[in-house]
PDB file of C-alpha atoms in Angstrom:
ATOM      1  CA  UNK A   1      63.032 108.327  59.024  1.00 62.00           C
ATOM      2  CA  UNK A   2      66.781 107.798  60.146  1.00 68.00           C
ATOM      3  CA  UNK A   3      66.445 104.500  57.743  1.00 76.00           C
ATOM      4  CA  UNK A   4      64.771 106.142  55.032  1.00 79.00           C
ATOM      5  CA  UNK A   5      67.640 109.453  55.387  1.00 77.00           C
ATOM      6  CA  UNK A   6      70.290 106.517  55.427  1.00 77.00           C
ATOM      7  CA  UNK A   7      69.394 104.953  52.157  1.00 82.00           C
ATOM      8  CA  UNK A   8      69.042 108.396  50.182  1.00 85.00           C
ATOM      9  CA  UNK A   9      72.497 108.935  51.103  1.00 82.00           C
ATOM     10  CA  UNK A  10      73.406 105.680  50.080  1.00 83.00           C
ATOM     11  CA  UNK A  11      71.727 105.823  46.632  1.00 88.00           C
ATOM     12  CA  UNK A  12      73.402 109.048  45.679  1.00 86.00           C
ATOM     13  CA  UNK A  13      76.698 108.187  47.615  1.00 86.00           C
ATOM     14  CA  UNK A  14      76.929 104.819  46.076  1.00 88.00           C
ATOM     15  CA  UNK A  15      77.033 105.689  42.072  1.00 91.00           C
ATOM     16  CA  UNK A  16      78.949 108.257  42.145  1.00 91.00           C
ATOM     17  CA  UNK A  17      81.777 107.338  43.920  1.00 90.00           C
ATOM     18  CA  UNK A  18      81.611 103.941  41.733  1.00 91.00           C
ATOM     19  CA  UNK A  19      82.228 105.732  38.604  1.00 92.00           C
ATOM     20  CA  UNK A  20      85.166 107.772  40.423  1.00 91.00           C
ATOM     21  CA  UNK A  21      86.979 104.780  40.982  1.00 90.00           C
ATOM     22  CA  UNK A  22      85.888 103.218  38.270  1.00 92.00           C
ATOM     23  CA  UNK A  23      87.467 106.300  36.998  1.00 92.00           C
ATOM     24  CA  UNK A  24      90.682 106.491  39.124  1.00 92.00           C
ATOM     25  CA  UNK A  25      91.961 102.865  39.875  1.00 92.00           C
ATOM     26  CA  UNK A  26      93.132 102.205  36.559  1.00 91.00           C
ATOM     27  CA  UNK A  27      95.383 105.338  37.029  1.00 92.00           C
ATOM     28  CA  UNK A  28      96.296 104.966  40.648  1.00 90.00           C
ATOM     29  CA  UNK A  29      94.746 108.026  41.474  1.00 92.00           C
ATOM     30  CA  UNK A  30      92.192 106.572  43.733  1.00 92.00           C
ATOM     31  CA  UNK A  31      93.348 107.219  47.213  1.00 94.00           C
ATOM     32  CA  UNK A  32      91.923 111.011  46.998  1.00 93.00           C
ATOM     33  CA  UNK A  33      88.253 109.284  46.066  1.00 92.00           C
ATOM     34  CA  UNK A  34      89.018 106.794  49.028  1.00 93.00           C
ATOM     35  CA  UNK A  35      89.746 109.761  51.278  1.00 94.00           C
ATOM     36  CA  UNK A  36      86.705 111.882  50.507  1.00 92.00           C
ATOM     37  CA  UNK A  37      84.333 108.566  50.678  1.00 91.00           C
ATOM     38  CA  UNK A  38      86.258 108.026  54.646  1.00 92.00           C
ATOM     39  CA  UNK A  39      85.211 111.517  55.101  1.00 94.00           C
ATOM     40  CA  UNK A  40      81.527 111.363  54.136  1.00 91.00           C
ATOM     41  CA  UNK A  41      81.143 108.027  56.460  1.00 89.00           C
ATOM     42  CA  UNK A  42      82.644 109.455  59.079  1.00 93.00           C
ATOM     43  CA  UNK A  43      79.701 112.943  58.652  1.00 92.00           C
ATOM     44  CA  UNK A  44      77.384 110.613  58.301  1.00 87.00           C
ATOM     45  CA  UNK A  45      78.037 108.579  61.495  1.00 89.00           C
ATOM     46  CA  UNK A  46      78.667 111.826  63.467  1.00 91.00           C
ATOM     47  CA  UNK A  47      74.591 112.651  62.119  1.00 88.00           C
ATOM     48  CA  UNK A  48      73.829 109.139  63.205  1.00 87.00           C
ATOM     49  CA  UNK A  49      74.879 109.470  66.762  1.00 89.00           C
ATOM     50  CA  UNK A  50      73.618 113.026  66.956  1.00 88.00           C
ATOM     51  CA  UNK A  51      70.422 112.181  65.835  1.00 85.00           C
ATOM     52  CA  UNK A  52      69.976 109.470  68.333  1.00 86.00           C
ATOM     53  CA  UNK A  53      71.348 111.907  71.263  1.00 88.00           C
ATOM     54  CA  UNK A  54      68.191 114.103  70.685  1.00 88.00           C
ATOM     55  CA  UNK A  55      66.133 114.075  73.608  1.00 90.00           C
ATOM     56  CA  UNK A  56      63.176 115.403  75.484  1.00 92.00           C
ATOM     57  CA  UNK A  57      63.214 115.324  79.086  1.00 92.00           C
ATOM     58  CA  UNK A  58      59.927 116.364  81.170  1.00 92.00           C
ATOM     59  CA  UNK A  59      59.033 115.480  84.972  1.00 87.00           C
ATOM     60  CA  UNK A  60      57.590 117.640  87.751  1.00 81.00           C
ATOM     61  CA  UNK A  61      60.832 119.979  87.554  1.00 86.00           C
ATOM     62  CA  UNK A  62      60.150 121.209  84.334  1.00 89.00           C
ATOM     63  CA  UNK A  63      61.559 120.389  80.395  1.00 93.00           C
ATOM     64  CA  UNK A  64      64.638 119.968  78.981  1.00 92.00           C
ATOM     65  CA  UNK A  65      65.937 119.008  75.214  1.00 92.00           C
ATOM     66  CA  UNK A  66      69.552 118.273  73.960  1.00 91.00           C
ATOM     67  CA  UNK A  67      68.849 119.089  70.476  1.00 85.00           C
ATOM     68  CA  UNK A  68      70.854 117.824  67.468  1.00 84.00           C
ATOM     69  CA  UNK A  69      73.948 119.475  67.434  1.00 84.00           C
ATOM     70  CA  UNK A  70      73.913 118.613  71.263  1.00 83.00           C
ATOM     71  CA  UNK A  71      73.003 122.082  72.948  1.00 88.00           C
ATOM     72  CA  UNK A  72      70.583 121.653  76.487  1.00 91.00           C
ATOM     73  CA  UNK A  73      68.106 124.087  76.903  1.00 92.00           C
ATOM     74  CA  UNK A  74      66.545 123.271  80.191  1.00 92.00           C
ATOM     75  CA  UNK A  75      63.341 124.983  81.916  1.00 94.00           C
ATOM     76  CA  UNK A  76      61.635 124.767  85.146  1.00 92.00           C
ATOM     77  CA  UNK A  77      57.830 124.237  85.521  1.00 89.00           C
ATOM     78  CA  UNK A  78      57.278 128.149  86.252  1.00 91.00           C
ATOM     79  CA  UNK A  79      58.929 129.301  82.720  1.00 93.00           C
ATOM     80  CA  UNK A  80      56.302 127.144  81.366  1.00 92.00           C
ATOM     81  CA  UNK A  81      53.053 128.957  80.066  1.00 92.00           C
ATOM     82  CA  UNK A  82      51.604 126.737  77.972  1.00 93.00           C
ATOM     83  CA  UNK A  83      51.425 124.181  75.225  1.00 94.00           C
ATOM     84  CA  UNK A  84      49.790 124.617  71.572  1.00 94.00           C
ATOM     85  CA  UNK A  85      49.292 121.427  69.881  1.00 94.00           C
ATOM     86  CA  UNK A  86      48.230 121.916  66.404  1.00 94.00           C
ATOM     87  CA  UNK A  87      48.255 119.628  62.599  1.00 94.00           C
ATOM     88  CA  UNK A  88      50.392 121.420  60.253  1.00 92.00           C
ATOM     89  CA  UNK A  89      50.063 120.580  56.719  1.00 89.00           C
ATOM     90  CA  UNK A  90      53.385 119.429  54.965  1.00 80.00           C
ATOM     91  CA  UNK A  91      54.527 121.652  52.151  1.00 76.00           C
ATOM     92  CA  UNK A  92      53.009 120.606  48.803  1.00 74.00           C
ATOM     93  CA  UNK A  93      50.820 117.572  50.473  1.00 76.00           C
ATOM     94  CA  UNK A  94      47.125 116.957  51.774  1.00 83.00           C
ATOM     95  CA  UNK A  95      49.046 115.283  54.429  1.00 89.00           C
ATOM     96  CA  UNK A  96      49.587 116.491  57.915  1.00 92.00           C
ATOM     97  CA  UNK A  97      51.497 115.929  61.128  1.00 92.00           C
ATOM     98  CA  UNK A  98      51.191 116.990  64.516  1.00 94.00           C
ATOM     99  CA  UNK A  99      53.610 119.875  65.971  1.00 95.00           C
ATOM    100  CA  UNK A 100      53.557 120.543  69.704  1.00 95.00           C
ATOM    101  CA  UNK A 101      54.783 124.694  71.103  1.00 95.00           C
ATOM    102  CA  UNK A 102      56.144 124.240  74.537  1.00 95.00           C
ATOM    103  CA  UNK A 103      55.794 128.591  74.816  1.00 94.00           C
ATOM    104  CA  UNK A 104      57.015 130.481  78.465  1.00 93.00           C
ATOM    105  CA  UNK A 105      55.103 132.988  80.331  1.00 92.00           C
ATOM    106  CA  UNK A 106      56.520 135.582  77.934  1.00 92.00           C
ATOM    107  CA  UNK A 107      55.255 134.014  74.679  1.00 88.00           C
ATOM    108  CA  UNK A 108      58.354 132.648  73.385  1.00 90.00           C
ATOM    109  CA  UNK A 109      58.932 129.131  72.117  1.00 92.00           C
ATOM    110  CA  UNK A 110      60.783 126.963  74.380  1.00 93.00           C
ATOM    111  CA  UNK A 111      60.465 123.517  73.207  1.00 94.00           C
ATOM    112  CA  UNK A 112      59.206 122.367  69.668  1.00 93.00           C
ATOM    113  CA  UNK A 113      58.105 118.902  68.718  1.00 93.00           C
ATOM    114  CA  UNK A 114      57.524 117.821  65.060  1.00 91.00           C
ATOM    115  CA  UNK A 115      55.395 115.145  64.450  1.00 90.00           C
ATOM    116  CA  UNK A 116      58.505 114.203  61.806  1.00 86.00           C
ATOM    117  CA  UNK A 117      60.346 112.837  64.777  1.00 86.00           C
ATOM    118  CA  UNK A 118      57.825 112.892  68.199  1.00 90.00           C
ATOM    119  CA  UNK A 119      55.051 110.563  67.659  1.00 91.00           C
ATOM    120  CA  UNK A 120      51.331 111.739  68.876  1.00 93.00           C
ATOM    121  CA  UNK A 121      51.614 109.683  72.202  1.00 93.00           C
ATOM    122  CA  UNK A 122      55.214 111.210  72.878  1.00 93.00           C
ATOM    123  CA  UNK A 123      53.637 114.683  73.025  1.00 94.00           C
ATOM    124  CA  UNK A 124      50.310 113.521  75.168  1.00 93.00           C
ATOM    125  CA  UNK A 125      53.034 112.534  77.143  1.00 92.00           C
ATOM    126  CA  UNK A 126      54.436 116.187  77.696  1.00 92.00           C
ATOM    127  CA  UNK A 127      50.991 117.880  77.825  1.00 92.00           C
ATOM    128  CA  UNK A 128      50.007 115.496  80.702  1.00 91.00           C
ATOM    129  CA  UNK A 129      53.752 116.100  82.481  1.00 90.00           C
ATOM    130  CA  UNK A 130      53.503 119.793  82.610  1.00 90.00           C
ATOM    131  CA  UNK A 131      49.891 120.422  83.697  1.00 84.00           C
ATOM    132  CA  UNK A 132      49.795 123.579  81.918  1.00 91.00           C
ATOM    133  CA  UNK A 133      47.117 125.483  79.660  1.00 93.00           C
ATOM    134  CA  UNK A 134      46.517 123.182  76.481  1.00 94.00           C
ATOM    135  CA  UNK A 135      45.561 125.252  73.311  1.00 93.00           C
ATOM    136  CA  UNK A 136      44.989 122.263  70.501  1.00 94.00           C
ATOM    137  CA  UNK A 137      44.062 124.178  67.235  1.00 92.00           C
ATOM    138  CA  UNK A 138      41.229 122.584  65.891  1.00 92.00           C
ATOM    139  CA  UNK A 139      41.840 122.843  62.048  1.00 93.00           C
ATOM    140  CA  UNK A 140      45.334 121.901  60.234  1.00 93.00           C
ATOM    141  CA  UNK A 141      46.975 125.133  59.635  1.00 91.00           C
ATOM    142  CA  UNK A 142      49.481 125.953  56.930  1.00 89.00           C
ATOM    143  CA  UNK A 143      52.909 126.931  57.185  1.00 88.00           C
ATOM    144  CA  UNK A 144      51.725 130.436  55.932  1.00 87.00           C
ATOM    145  CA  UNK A 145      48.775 130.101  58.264  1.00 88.00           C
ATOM    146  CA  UNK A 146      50.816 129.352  61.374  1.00 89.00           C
ATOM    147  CA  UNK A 147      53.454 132.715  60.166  1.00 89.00           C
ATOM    148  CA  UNK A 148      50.287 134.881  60.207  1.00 88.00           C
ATOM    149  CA  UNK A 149      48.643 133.823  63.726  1.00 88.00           C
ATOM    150  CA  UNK A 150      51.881 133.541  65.746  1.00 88.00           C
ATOM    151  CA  UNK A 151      55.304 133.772  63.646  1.00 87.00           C
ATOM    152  CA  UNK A 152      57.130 133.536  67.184  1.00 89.00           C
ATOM    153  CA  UNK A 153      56.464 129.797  67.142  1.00 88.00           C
ATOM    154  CA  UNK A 154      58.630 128.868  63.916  1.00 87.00           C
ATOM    155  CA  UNK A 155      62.332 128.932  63.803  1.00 83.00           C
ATOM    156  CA  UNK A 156      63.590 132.427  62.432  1.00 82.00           C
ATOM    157  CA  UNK A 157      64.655 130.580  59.122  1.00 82.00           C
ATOM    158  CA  UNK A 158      60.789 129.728  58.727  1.00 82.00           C
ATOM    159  CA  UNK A 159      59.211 132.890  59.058  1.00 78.00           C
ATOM    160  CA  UNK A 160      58.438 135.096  56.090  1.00 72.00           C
ATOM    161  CA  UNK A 161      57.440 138.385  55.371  1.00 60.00           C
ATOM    162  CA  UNK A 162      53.732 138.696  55.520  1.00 53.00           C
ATOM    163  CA  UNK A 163      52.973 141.933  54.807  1.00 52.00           C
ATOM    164  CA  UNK A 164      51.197 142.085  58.394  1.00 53.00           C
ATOM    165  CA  UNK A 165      50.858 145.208  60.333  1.00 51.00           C
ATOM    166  CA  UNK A 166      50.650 145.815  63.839  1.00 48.00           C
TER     167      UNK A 166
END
């Protein structure tokens, strides 16, 4: 993924700052264009190292994740009340990938794991470490399906209005 990311940015990057100073050499002006370009690497290699900082820790203590923008959010074995494990479909595909709910005693969502970045055996690995109730949804559910049946497991920014009462 970080390879694939990587060479998007390089394909729309690369042409366009070409054509600036293909644009700006021939009147000196380039050194704004050589700025901006300094600029973008250095974003990107901030992403770069902040996507490789991303971590999930779990051991008989409990779970812990430094997401990407480097926040920890630790939690002991006894905040832990369970673990869905379900196949969501990917938005305008047949195809599907695993997500794994790390939810406390209170319902909320602790720790989420997107098949996008955890592979399959990474969260077998968690479900085994914790040792607590397993729910594995047996069909792949849609986005839509998943904001229906429990909206308190996606990020605020992927819930929508569902018209659902109670």
């Amino acid at each position: 993924m970080l390879l694939q990311s990587g060479l998007s940015v390089l394909a729309l990057v690369a042409p366009i700052s070409a054509v600036l100073f293909w644009l700006t050499i021939p009147t000196g002006t380039w050194q704004p264009v050589a700025i901006a370009q300094g600029v973008l690497v250095a974003i990107c290699a901030l992403a770069y190292l902040a996507f490789t900082r991303t971590i999930i820790r779990v051991d008989a203590d409990g779970i812990s994740e430094r997401g990407f923008l480097g926040r920890v959010a630790s939690f002991s074995t006894a905040e832990v009340g369970s673990v869905v494990l379900l196949d969501l479909y990917q938005s305008g595909a047949l195809d599907t990938q695993p997500q794994l709910f790390v939810t406390g005693t209170d319902g909320r969502l602790l720790v989420r794991m997107r098949g996008q970045y955890y592979s399959r055996g990474a969260m077998d690995t968690v479900i085994d470490q914790l040792a607590v109730p397993v729910v594995r949804v047996p069909e792949p559910m849609t986005l839509q399906d998943l904001n229906r049946a429990r909206p308190e497991l996606l990020y605020w920014f992927e819930r929508r209005l569902t018209g659902r009462t109670g």
